[in-house]
Tab-separated table of C-alpha atoms and ligand atoms in Angstrom:
chain	number	residue	atom	x	y	z
A	1	MET	CA	50.909	136.817	131.016
A	2	ALA	CA	49.038	139.642	129.389
A	3	SER	CA	47.068	141.952	131.638
A	4	PRO	CA	43.630	140.578	132.421
A	5	ILE	CA	40.853	141.548	130.078
A	6	THR	CA	38.419	143.957	131.638
A	7	ALA	CA	35.404	145.743	130.316
A	8	GLY	CA	36.481	148.900	128.563
A	9	LYS	CA	39.698	147.339	127.258
A	10	GLU	CA	40.253	147.596	123.522
A	11	LEU	CA	41.283	144.805	121.265
A	12	LYS	CA	41.454	143.991	117.571
A	13	HIS	CA	38.501	141.956	116.360
A	14	TYR	CA	36.959	141.180	113.026
A	15	CYS	CA	33.913	143.322	112.423
A	16	PRO	CA	31.575	141.656	109.887
A	17	ARG	CA	29.771	144.934	109.312
A	18	CYS	CA	32.913	146.861	108.485
A	19	ALA	CA	34.500	143.704	106.996
A	20	LEU	CA	37.777	144.608	108.661
A	21	ASP	CA	39.873	143.802	111.667
A	22	LEU	CA	39.150	146.832	113.798
A	23	TRP	CA	39.519	147.984	117.346
A	24	HIS	CA	36.668	146.907	119.514
A	25	THR	CA	35.886	147.854	123.077
A	26	VAL	CA	35.196	144.993	125.458
A	27	ILE	CA	31.780	145.427	127.021
A	28	ALA	CA	31.361	142.078	128.771
A	29	VAL	CA	33.912	139.749	130.310
A	30	MET	CA	33.496	136.199	131.587
A	31	ASN	CA	36.261	134.031	133.106
A	32	GLN	CA	38.739	136.726	132.091
A	33	GLN	CA	37.731	136.256	128.491
A	34	PRO	CA	35.893	138.899	126.508
A	35	VAL	CA	32.459	137.649	125.553
A	36	ARG	CA	30.986	140.792	124.016
A	37	VAL	CA	32.678	143.558	122.147
A	38	ARG	CA	31.638	146.766	120.388
A	39	CYS	CA	33.194	147.997	117.159
A	40	ASN	CA	34.790	151.359	117.669
A	41	THR	CA	34.036	152.225	114.099
A	42	CYS	CA	30.395	151.302	113.531
A	43	LYS	CA	29.448	150.859	117.199
A	44	GLY	CA	28.029	147.447	116.364
A	45	GLU	CA	27.991	144.933	119.194
A	46	ARG	CA	28.778	141.299	118.764
A	47	ASN	CA	29.934	138.223	120.653
A	48	TYR	CA	33.655	137.901	120.905
A	49	ARG	CA	35.245	135.005	119.107
A	50	ALA	CA	38.865	134.016	119.659
A	51	PRO	CA	40.961	134.312	116.513
A	52	LYS	CA	41.103	130.991	114.690
A	53	VAL	CA	44.795	130.523	114.295
A	54	GLN	CA	44.617	126.872	113.278
A	55	GLU	CA	42.323	127.640	110.401
A	56	ILE	CA	44.809	130.052	108.925
A	57	VAL	CA	47.639	127.535	109.239
A	58	GLY	CA	45.474	124.776	107.726
A	59	GLN	CA	44.786	126.885	104.632
A	60	ARG	CA	48.377	126.788	103.558
A	61	LYS	CA	48.455	124.351	100.742
A	62	ARG	CA	51.590	122.668	99.652
A	63	VAL	CA	52.101	123.369	95.963
A	64	GLU	CA	53.436	120.350	94.225
A	65	SER	CA	56.522	121.358	92.355
A	66	ARG	CA	56.915	119.555	89.098
A	67	PRO	CA	60.255	119.814	87.407
A	68	LYS	CA	59.797	121.956	84.334
A	69	ALA	CA	61.183	120.569	81.150
A	70	SER	CA	62.944	123.071	78.949
A	71	GLY	CA	60.433	124.323	76.407
A	72	SER	CA	56.993	122.840	76.193
A	73	HIS	CA	57.194	119.119	76.491
A	74	PRO	CA	53.716	118.324	75.061
A	75	ASP	CA	54.379	120.470	72.010
A	76	PHE	CA	57.755	118.817	71.462
A	77	TYR	CA	56.229	115.380	71.831
A	78	GLN	CA	53.448	116.174	69.361
A	79	GLN	CA	56.006	117.579	66.929
A	80	LYS	CA	58.127	114.438	67.188
A	81	LEU	CA	55.038	112.238	66.615
A	82	ARG	CA	54.156	114.261	63.517
A	83	ASP	CA	57.719	114.015	62.192
A	84	ALA	CA	57.625	110.255	62.642
A	85	ALA	CA	54.055	109.799	61.378
A	86	MET	CA	55.167	107.857	58.292
A	87	ARG	CA	57.048	105.296	60.356
A	88	THR	CA	55.516	102.039	61.369
A	89	PRO	CA	55.307	101.944	65.143
A	90	LYS	CA	57.493	99.296	66.716
A	91	LYS	CA	56.497	97.416	69.763
A	92	TYR	CA	59.030	98.156	72.453
A	93	SER	CA	61.400	95.308	73.401
A	94	ALA	CA	64.774	95.363	75.033
A	95	LEU	CA	65.801	92.807	72.394
A	96	GLU	CA	64.870	95.016	69.478
A	97	SER	CA	67.190	97.422	67.764
A	98	PHE	CA	66.004	100.958	67.211
A	99	GLU	CA	67.022	104.023	65.310
A	100	PRO	CA	66.420	107.722	66.004
A	101	GLU	CA	62.893	108.800	64.890
A	102	ASP	CA	61.546	105.300	65.344
A	103	VAL	CA	58.099	105.202	66.837
A	104	VAL	CA	58.030	102.992	69.895
A	105	VAL	CA	54.917	101.577	71.493
A	106	HIS	CA	55.589	100.846	75.129
A	107	PRO	CA	53.127	98.784	77.199
A	108	THR	CA	53.360	101.232	80.128
A	109	PHE	CA	54.380	104.593	78.726
A	110	GLY	CA	52.406	104.478	75.502
A	111	LYS	CA	53.614	105.834	72.165
A	112	GLY	CA	57.071	107.404	72.038
A	113	VAL	CA	59.627	108.520	69.562
A	114	VAL	CA	63.317	107.672	69.776
A	115	LEU	CA	65.250	110.870	70.210
A	116	LYS	CA	68.734	109.458	70.183
A	117	LEU	CA	70.651	106.327	70.778
A	118	VAL	CA	72.780	106.125	73.840
A	119	PHE	CA	75.621	103.703	73.424
A	120	PRO	CA	76.004	100.871	73.768
A	121	ASP	CA	72.499	99.633	74.604
A	122	ARG	CA	70.267	102.538	75.637
A	123	MET	CA	68.107	105.097	73.911
A	124	ASP	CA	66.274	108.232	74.906
A	125	VAL	CA	62.612	108.045	74.018
A	126	ILE	CA	60.154	110.871	74.343
A	127	PHE	CA	56.776	109.864	75.701
A	128	GLN	CA	53.733	111.969	76.399
A	129	ASP	CA	54.859	112.773	79.951
A	130	SER	CA	58.614	112.774	79.793
A	131	VAL	CA	61.760	111.526	78.125
A	132	ARG	CA	62.845	108.130	79.313
A	133	THR	CA	66.021	106.159	78.773
A	134	LEU	CA	65.161	102.634	77.727
A	135	VAL	CA	67.204	99.556	77.145
A	136	ARG	CA	67.534	98.403	73.530
A	137	LYS	CA	69.465	95.795	71.657
A	138	ALA	CA	73.117	96.716	71.596
A	139	ALA	CA	74.438	97.931	68.229
A	140	GLU	CA	76.312	95.295	66.351
B	1	ZN	ZN1	32.337	147.775	112.642
């Protein structure tokens, strides 16, 4: 246990006038807790408030880490769409055969462009959010 707080003891406390954590002298004690302190710097008196530890912990936000695609995915996607602009979009179906550069319209992922065929029956398609491997009709 720390030594009991008594009047005249010094402790660190936030001084709103100085806007800093500064040494304060305890000038009133109740139930072994400081209730009133005086800033050693500006001599301002104020009620003592216990440090809010929980508040500091609660402020720590978890940063969501999104896997970074190499290069800028949106730019690449837009580039692919421009390259394939002359092609007639095909409705996506696992029973359909596709070729690289084909424009695919997927009911869930939206518009995509076939990047490459993965044999025997898959293909990598770039969509607005990411590249997905979809099932396609196997090559004959
Ligand atoms: Zn002060």
